[in-house]
Coordinates of C-alpha atoms in Angstrom, one line a residue:
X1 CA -6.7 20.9 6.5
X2 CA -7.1 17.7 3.9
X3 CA -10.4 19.9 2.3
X4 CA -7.4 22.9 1.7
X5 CA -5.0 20.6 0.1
X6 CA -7.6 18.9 -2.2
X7 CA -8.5 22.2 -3.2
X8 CA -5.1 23.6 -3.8
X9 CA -4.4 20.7 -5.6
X10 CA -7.3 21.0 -7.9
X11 CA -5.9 24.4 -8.2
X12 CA -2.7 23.4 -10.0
X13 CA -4.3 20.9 -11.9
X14 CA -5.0 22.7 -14.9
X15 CA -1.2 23.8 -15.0
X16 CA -0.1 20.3 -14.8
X17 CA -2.5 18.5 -17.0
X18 CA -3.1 21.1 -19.9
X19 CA -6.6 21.7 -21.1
X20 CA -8.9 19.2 -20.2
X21 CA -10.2 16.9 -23.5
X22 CA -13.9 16.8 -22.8
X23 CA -15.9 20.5 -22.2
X24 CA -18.2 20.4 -19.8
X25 CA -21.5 22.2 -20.9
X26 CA -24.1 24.0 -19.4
X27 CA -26.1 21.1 -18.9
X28 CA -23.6 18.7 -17.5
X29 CA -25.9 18.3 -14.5
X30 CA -28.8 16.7 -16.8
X31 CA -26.3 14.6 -18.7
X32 CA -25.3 13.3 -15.6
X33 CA -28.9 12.7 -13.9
X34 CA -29.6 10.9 -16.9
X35 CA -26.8 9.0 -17.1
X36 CA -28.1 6.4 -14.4
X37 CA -31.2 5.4 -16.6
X38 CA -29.3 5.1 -19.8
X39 CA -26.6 2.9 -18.7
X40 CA -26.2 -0.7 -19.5
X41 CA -24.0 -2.6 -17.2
X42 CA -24.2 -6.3 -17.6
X43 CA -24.9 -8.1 -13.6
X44 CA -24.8 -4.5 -12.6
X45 CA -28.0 -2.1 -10.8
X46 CA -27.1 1.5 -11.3
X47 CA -28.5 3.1 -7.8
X48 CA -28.1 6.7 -8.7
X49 CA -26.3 9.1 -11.0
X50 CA -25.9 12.6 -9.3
X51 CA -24.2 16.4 -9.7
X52 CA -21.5 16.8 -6.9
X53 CA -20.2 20.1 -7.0
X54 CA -16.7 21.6 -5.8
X55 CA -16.9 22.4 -2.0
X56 CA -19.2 19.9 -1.5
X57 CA -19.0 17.4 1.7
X58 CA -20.7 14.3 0.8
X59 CA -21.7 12.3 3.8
X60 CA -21.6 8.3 4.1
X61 CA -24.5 7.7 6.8
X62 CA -24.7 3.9 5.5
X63 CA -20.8 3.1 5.9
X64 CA -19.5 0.1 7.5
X65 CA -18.3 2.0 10.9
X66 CA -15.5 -0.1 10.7
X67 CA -14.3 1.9 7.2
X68 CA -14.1 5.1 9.2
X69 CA -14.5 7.4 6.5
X70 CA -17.7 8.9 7.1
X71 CA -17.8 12.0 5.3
X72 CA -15.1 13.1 2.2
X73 CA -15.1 16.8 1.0
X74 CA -14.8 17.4 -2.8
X75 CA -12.6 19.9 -4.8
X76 CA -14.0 19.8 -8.5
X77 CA -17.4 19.2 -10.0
X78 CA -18.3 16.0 -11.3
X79 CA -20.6 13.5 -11.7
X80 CA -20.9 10.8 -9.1
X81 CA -22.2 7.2 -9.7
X82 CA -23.0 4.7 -7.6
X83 CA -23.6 1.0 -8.3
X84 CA -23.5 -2.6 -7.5
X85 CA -22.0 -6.0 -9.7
X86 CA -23.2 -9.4 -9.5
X87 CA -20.5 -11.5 -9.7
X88 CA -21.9 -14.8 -9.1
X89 CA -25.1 -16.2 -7.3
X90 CA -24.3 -15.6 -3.6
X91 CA -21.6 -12.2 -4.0
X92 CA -21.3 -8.7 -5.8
X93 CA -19.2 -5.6 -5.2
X94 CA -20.9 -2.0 -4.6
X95 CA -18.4 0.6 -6.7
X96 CA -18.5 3.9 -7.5
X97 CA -17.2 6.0 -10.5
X98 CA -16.5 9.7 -10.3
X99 CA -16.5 11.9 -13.5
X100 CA -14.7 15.5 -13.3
X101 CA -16.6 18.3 -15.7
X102 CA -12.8 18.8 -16.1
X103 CA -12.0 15.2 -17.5
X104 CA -8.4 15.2 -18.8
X105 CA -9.0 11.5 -21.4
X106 CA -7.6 9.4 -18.3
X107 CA -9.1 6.6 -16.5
X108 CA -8.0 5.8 -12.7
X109 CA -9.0 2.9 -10.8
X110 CA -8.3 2.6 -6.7
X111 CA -7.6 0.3 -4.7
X112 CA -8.0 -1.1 -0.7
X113 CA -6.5 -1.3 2.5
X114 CA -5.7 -4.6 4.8
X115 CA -8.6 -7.2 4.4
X116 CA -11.3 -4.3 3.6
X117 CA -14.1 -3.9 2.3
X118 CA -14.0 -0.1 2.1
X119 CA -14.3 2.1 -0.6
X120 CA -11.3 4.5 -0.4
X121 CA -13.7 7.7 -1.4
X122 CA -10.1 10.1 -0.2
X123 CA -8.2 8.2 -3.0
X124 CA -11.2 8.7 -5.6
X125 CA -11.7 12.1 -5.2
X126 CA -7.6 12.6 -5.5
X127 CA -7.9 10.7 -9.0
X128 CA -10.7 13.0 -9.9
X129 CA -10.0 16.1 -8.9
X130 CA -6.7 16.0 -11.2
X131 CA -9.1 14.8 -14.3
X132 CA -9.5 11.2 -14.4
X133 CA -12.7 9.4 -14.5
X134 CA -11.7 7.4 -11.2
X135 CA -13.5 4.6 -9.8
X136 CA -12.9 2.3 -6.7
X137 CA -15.0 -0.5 -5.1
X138 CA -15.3 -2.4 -2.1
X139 CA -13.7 -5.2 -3.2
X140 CA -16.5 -7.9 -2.8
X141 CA -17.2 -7.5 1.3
X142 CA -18.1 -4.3 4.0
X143 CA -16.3 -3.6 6.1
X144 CA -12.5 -4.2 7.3
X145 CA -12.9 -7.9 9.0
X146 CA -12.6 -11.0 7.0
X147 CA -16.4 -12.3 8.1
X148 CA -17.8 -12.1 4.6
X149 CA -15.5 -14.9 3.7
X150 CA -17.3 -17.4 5.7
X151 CA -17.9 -20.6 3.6
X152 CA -17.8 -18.4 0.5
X153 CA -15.9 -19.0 -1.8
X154 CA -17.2 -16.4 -4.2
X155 CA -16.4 -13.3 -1.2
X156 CA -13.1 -14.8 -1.1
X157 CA -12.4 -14.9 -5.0
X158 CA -13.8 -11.1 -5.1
X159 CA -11.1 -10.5 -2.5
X160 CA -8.5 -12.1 -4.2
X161 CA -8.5 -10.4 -7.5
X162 CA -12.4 -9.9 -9.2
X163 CA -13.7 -7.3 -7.5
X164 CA -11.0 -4.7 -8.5
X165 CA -10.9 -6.1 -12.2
X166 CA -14.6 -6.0 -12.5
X167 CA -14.5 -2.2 -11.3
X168 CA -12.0 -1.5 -14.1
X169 CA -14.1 -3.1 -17.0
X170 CA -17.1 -1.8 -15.3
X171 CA -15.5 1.4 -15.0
X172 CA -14.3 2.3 -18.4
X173 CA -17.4 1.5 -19.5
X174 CA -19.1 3.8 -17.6
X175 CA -16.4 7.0 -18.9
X176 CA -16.7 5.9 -22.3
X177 CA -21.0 6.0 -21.9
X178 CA -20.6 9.3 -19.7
X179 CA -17.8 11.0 -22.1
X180 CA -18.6 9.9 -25.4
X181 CA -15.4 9.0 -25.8
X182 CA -12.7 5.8 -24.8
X183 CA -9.7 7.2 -22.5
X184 CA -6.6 7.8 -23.5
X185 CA -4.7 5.9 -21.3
X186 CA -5.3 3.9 -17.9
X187 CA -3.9 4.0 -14.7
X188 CA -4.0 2.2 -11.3
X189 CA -2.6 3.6 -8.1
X190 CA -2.8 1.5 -4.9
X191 CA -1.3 0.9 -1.3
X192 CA -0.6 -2.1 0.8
X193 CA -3.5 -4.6 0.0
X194 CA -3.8 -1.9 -2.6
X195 CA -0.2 -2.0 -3.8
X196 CA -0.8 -6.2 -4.0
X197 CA -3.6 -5.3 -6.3
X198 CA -1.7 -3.5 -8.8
X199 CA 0.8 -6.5 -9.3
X200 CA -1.6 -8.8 -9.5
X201 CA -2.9 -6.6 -12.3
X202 CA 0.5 -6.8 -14.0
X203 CA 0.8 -10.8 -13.2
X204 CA -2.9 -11.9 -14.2
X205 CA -4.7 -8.9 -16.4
X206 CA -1.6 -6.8 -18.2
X207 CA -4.4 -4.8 -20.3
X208 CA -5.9 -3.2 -18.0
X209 CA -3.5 -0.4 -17.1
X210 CA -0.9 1.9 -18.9
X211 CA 0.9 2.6 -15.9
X212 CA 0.6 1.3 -12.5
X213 CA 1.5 2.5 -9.3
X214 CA 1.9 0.3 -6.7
X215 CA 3.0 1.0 -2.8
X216 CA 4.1 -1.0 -0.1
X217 CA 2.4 -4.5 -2.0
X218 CA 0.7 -6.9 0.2
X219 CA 2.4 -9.5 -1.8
X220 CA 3.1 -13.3 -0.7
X221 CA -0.1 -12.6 0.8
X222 CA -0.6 -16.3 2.3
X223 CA 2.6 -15.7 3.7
X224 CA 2.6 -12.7 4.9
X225 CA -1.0 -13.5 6.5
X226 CA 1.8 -16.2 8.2
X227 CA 4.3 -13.6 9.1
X228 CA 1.6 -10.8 10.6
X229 CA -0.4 -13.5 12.2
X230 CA 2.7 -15.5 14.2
X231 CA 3.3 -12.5 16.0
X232 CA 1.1 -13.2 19.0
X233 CA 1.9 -16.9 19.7
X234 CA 5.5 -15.4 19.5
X235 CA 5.2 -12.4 22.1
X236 CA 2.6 -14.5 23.9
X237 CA 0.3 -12.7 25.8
X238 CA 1.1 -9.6 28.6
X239 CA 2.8 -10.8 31.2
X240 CA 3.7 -14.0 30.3
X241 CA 7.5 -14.7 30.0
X242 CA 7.9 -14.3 26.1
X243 CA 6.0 -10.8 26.4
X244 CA 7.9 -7.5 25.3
X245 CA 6.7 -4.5 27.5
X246 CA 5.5 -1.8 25.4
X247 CA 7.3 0.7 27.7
X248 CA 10.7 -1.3 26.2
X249 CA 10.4 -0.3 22.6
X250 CA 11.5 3.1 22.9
X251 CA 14.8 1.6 24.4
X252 CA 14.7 -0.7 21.6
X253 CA 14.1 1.5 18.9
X254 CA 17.5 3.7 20.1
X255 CA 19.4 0.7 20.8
X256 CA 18.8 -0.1 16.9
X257 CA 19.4 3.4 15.7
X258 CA 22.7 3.3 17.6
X259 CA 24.0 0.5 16.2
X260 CA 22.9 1.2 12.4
X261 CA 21.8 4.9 11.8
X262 CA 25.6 6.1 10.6
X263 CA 25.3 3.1 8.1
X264 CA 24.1 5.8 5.3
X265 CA 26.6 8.9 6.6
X266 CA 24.5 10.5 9.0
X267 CA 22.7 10.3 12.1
X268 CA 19.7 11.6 11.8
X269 CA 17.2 9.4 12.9
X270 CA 16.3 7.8 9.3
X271 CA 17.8 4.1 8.0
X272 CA 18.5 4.7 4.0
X273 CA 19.4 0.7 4.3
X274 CA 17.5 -1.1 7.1
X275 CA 18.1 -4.0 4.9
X276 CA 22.0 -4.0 6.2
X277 CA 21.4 -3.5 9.8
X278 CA 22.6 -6.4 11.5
X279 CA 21.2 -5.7 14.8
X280 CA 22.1 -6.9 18.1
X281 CA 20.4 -6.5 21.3
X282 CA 22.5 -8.4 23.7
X283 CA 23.4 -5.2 25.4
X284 CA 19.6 -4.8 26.7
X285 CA 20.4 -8.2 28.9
X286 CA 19.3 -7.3 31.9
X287 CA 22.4 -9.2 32.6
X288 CA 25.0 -6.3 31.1
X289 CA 26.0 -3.5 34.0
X290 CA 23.7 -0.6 33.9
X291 CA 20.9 -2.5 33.1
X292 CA 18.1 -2.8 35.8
X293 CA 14.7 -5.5 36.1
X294 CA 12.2 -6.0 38.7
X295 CA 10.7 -9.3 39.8
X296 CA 7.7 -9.2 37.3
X297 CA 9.1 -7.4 34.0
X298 CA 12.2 -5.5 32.5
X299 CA 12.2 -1.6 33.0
X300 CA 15.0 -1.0 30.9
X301 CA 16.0 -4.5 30.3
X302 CA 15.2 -7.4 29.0
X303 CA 15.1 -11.2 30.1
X304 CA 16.8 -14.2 28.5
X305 CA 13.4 -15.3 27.4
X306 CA 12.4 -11.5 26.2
X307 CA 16.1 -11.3 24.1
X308 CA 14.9 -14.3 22.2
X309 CA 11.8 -12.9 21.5
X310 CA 13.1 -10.1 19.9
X311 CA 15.8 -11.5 18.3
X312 CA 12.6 -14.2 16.5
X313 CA 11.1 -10.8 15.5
X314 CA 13.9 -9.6 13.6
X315 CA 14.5 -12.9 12.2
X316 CA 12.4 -14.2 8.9
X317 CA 10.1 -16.6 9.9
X318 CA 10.4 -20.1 8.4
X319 CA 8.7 -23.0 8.4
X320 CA 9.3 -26.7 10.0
X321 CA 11.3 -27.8 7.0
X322 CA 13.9 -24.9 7.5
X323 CA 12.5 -22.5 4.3
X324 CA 11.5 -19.2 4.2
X325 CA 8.1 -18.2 4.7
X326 CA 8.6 -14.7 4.6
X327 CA 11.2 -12.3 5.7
X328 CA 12.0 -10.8 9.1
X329 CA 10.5 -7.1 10.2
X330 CA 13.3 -5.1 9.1
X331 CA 14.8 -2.7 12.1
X332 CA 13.6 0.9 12.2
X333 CA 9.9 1.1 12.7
X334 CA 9.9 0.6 16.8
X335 CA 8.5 4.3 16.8
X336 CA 6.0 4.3 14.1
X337 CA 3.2 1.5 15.4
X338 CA 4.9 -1.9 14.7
X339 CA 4.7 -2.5 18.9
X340 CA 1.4 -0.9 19.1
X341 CA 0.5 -3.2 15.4
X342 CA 2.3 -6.8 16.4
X343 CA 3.0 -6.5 19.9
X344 CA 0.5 -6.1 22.1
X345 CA -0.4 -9.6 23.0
X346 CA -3.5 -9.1 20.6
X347 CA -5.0 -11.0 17.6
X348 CA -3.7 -8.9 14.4
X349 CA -6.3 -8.6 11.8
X350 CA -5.5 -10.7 9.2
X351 CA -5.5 -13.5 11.5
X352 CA -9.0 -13.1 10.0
X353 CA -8.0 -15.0 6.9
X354 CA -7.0 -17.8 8.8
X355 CA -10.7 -18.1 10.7
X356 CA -12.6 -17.4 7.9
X357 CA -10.8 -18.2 4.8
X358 CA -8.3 -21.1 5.3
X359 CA -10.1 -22.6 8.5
X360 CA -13.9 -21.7 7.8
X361 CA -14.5 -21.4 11.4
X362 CA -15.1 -18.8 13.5
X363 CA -13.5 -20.2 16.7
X364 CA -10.5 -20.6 15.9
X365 CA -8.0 -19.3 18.2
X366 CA -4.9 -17.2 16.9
X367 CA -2.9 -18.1 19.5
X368 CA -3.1 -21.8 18.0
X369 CA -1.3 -21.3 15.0
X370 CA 1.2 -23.2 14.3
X371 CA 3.8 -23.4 11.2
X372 CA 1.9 -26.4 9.3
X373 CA -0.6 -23.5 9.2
X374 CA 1.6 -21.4 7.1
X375 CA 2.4 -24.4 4.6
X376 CA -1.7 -24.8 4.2
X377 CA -2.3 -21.5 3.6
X378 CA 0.4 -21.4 1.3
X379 CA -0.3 -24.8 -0.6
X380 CA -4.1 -23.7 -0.4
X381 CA -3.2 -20.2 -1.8
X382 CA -7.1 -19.5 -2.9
X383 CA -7.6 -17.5 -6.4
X384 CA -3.8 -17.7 -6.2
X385 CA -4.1 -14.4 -4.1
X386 CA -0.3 -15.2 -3.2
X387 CA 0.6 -12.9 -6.2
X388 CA 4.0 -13.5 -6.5
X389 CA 4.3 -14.5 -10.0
X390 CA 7.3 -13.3 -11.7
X391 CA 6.9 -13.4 -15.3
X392 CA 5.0 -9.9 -15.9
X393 CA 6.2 -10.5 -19.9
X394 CA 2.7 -9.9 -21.1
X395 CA 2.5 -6.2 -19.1
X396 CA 6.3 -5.5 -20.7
X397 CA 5.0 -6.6 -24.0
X398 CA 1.9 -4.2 -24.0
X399 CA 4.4 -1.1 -23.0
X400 CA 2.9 -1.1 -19.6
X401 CA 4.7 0.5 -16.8
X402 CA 5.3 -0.2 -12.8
X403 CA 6.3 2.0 -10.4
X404 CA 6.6 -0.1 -7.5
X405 CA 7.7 2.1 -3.9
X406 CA 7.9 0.5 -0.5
X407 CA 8.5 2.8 2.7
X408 CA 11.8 1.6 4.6
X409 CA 10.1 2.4 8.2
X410 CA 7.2 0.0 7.4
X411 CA 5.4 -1.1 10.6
X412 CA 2.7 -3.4 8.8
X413 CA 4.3 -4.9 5.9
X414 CA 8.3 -6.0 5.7
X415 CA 9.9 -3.5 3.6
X416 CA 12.6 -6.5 2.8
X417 CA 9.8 -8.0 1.1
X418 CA 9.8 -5.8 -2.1
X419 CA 13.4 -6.0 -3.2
X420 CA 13.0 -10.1 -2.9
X421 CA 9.8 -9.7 -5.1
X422 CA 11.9 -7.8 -7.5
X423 CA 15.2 -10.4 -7.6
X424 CA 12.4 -12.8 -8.3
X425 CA 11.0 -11.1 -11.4
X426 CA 14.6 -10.2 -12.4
X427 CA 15.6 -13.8 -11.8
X428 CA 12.4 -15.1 -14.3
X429 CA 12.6 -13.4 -16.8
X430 CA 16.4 -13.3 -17.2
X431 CA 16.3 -9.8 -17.0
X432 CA 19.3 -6.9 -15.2
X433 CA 18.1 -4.1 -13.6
X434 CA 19.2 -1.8 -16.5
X435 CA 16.7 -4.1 -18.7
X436 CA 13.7 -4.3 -15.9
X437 CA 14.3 -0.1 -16.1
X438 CA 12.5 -0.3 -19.3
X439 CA 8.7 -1.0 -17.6
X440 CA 9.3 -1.5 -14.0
X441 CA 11.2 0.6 -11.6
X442 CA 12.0 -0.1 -7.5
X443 CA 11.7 2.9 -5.2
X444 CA 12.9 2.9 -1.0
X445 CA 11.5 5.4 0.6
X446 CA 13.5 6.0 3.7
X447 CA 11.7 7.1 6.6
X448 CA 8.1 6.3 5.2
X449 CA 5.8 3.8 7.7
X450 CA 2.9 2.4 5.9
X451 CA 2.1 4.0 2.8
X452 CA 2.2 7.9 4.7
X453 CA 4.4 9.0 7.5
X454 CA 6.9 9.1 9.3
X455 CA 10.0 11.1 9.8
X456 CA 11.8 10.7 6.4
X457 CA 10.7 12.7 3.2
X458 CA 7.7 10.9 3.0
X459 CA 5.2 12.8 0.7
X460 CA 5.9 11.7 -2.4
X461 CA 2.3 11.9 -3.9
X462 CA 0.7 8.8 -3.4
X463 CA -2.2 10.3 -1.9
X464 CA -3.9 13.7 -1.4
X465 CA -2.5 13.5 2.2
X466 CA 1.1 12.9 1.4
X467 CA 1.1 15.2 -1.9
X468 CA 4.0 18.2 -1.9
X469 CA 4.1 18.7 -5.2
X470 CA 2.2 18.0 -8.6
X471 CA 5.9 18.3 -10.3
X472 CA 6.2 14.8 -11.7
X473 CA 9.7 14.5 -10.1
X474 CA 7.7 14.7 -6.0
X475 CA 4.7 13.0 -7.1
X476 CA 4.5 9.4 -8.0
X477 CA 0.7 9.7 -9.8
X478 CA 2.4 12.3 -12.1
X479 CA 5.5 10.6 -12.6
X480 CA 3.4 7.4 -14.1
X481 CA 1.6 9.5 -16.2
X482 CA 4.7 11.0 -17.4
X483 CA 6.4 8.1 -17.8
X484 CA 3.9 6.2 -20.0
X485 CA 2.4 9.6 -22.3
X486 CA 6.1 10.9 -22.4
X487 CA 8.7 7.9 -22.1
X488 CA 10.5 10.5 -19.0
X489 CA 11.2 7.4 -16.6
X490 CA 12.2 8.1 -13.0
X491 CA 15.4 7.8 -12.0
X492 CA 14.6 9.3 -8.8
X493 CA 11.9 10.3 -6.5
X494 CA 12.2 13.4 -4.5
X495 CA 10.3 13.4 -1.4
X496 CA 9.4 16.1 1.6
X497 CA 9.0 16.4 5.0
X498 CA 7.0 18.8 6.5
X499 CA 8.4 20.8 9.9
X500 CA 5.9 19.1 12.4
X501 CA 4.6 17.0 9.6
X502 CA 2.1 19.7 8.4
X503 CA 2.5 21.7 5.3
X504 CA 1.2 24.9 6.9
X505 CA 4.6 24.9 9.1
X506 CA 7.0 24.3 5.5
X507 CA 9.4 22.3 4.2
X508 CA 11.3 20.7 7.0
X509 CA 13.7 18.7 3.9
X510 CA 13.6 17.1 0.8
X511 CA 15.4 13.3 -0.3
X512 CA 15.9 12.1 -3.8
X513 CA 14.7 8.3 -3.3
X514 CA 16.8 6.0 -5.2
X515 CA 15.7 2.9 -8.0
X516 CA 16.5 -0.3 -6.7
X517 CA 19.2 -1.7 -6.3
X518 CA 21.4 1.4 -5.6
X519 CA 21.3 3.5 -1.9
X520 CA 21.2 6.5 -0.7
X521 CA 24.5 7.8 1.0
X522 CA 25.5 11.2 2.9
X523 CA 28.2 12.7 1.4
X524 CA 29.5 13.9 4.0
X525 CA 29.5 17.8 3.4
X526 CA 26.7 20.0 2.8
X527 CA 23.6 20.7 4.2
X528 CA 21.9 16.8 4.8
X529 CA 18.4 18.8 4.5
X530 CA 19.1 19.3 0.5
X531 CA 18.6 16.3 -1.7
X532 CA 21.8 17.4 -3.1
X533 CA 24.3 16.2 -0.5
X534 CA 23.1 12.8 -1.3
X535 CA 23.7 10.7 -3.7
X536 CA 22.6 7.4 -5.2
X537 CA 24.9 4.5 -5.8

């Protein structure tokens, strides 16, 4: 299905983009060839230079299993090439750069996912086959475990910030050789650890892009490491007191939706403000009539011990001292993986930084952590990889623009994360919201898990996968690039959901996502499938 979209997508690209700025000849395919022996790239061995034409499946036979992207079709021709960085004596990064014959001036760097070490070739080929000259690395390690960090410093630094600046500089360089000419504008589009990229792009090198779009940001990443990691010494293993049933969440998740799913005007299974529900689950006591338990765990209940486990998880987490380490796992994601992500009496994956990164040692135990471990990741806070800094003057100054989005169902990354990171520029640079509007823009997207997903209007863009529309108003890639050449800021995003969440069935609805700080309310007539019967406010 994902092979049909890229090329319907490629399709419309013309229509969107305009002529493209660079005419591919009849011998693009010995240009590009060549290209691999005529580049100089300082630290850097150019492995191959190679013709990739549209309705091609290129095949990944060397790929970190763990990466599970074996195989990524291609829409448009272009020119495909593949290289490794030195970027000090013991680390280097292996990047690619795809050039479209149908190059529209733009340059588009990728980013990565969680604590990978993959090379997001889906995102790359999305850049691409809408005419940038897109590149994306694997950010200093293979793979998606945090092994490579082990005693070095250097993997961890790559992690942290260098490899994805080193692709960019790397990258123009290779459009401009390729091209024979410089871009016209740069542009970064990211999710998650990808979305933490792109700020700490605009926080630590504001040249790089025009316009940056950045999802769901894995910022306060020492903390958040904290937060995802403190999960299983909080649930405990299965069948110990503490432990959650996974069977319980779907009681949980409806007990939560009872009590806060009017809050925006309508029941319909979608939070518009998570960030208000003030849930209770007292009435899942096994002690309140109706309720029922057996002697080892809850069926439809839960324990004394089990209540205050859930109520810690939709607490924030703080540390010995009473402060905030990072904020609590807002209520509405039950359904979309956060049991099957946090709950299941299993290590999380970025308990990985601990072992290898904070600790250096490979037998550590997750279970051990304990909160003086959250103050010395935070205090150690390597490559400042906490990117959380708040003064993004310097990216203002240079006319950049953000277009920061977090889904409101997140299961992976606290959604209430993203509005403090915003108070907290606002708050440093003395700025309002109606001044921020002037380079960086807050979107909720109700109903969105992590990144893709879920039952709200959800394609918005941000992918080839979750990509409607190329209309600048439902796709966030478009929207940047409008916003920058064209000065046409978002006010809102309009989303879709798919019947059955596939395309091929239709449109299902369509929400106009609002800018932070207002919300999205029912208003109380029409049909609550158009984007009109809501507003923002």
């Amino acid at each position: 299905m994902w092979s049909k979209t890229l090329l319907s997508l490629a399709s419309l690209a013309h229509s969107a983009y305009g002529a493209p700025v660079w005419n591919a000849t009849s011998d693009f395919s010995s240009k590009c060839t060549a290209l691999a022996s005529s580049l100089s790239i300082p630290h850097g061995n150019v492995s191959s230079s190679a013709l990739v034409t549209a309705g091609s499946t290129l095949q990944f036979p060397n790929s970190d299993p763990s990466c599970t992207r074996p195989s990524q079709s291609v829409s448009v021709d272009l020119c495909r090439v593949a290289l490794t960085v030195t970027t000090s004596d013991r680390s280097s990064i292996s990047m690619e750069a795809w050039l479209p014959a149908n190059w529209k001036g733009r340059f588009l760097s990728t980013g990565n996912g969680g604590l990978g070490g993959c090379i997001q070739y889906e995102d790359i080929e999305y850049g691409a086959s809408l005419g940038f000259a897109t590149v994306g690395t694997n950010n200093g390690h293979d793979g998606m475990t945090g092994e490579s960090f082990l005693n070095n410093a250097d993997v961890v630094e790559d992690f942290a910030y260098r490899a994805l600046h080193t692709g960019v500089v790397v990258g123009k360089k290779i459009s401009a050789s390729f091209y024979g000419a410089e871009h016209s504008k740069s542009y970064y589009l990211g999710c998650s650890t990808g979305g933490r990229q792109g700020m700490k792009e605009a926080q630590t090198f504001p040249g790089d892009f025009d316009g940056i779009v950045a999802g769901a940001p894995a910022m306060a990443f020492n903390n958040l490491t904290s937060w995802s990691s403190h999960f299983l010494p909080l649930t405990g293993l299965p069948g110990s007191a503490t432990f959650i049933p996974l069977d319980m969440w779907p009681i949980i998740a409806q007990d939560v939706l009872d009590q806060c799913d009017a809050n925006d005007g309508l029941v319909d299974g979608i939070m518009e403000s998570p960030d208000l529900c003030d849930y209770n689950p007292e009435g899942l006591s096994c002690g309140v009539s109706g309720n029922s338990t057996n002697s080892t765990n809850s069926t439809n209940c839960l324990t004394t011990t089990q209540l205050q486990t859930l109520k810690s998880i939709y607490s924030p987490l703080l540390d010995a001292s009473g402060d905030l380490v990072y904020p609590r796992l807002q209520p509405g994601a039950e359904l979309l993986g956060a049991p099957q992500t946090y709950f299941t009496g299993q290590p999380f994956g970025a308990s990985d930084w601990f072992k290898y990164a904070i600790f250096n040692d490979p037998n550590w135990d997750p279970m051990s952590l304990t909160p003086a471990d959250y103050v010395l990741s935070s205090t150690m806070n390597r490559f400042n990889i906490e990117t959380f800094e708040g003064d993004l003057s310097a990216f203002q100054q240079k006319g950049g623009k953000l277009l920061h989005y977090h889904g409101l169902a997140d299961q992976v990354i606290s959604s209430e994360n993203s509005p403090r990171y915003y108070q907290h520029v606002s708050d440093t640079m003395g700025l309002a919201p109606a001044e921020l509007d002037e380079f960086y823009r807050y979107f909720t997207v109700s109903g969105m898990a992590h990144c893709s997903g879920g039952p709200g209007a959800a394609n918005i863009g941000n992918s080839a996968r979750s990509s409607a529309s190329l209309d600048p108003q439902e796709n966030v890639l478009m929207r940047i690039v409008e916003w920058v050449e064209q000065g046409n800021a978002p006010e809102t995003i309009t989303g879709t959901a798919f019947v059955n969440g596939t395309a091929e069935s239709g449109v299902a609805f369509k929400r106009n996502h609002c800018k932070w700080p207002a919300r999205n309310k029912y208003q109380g007539s029409g049909d609550p499938n158009s984007a009109d019967s809501w507003k923002c406010s």
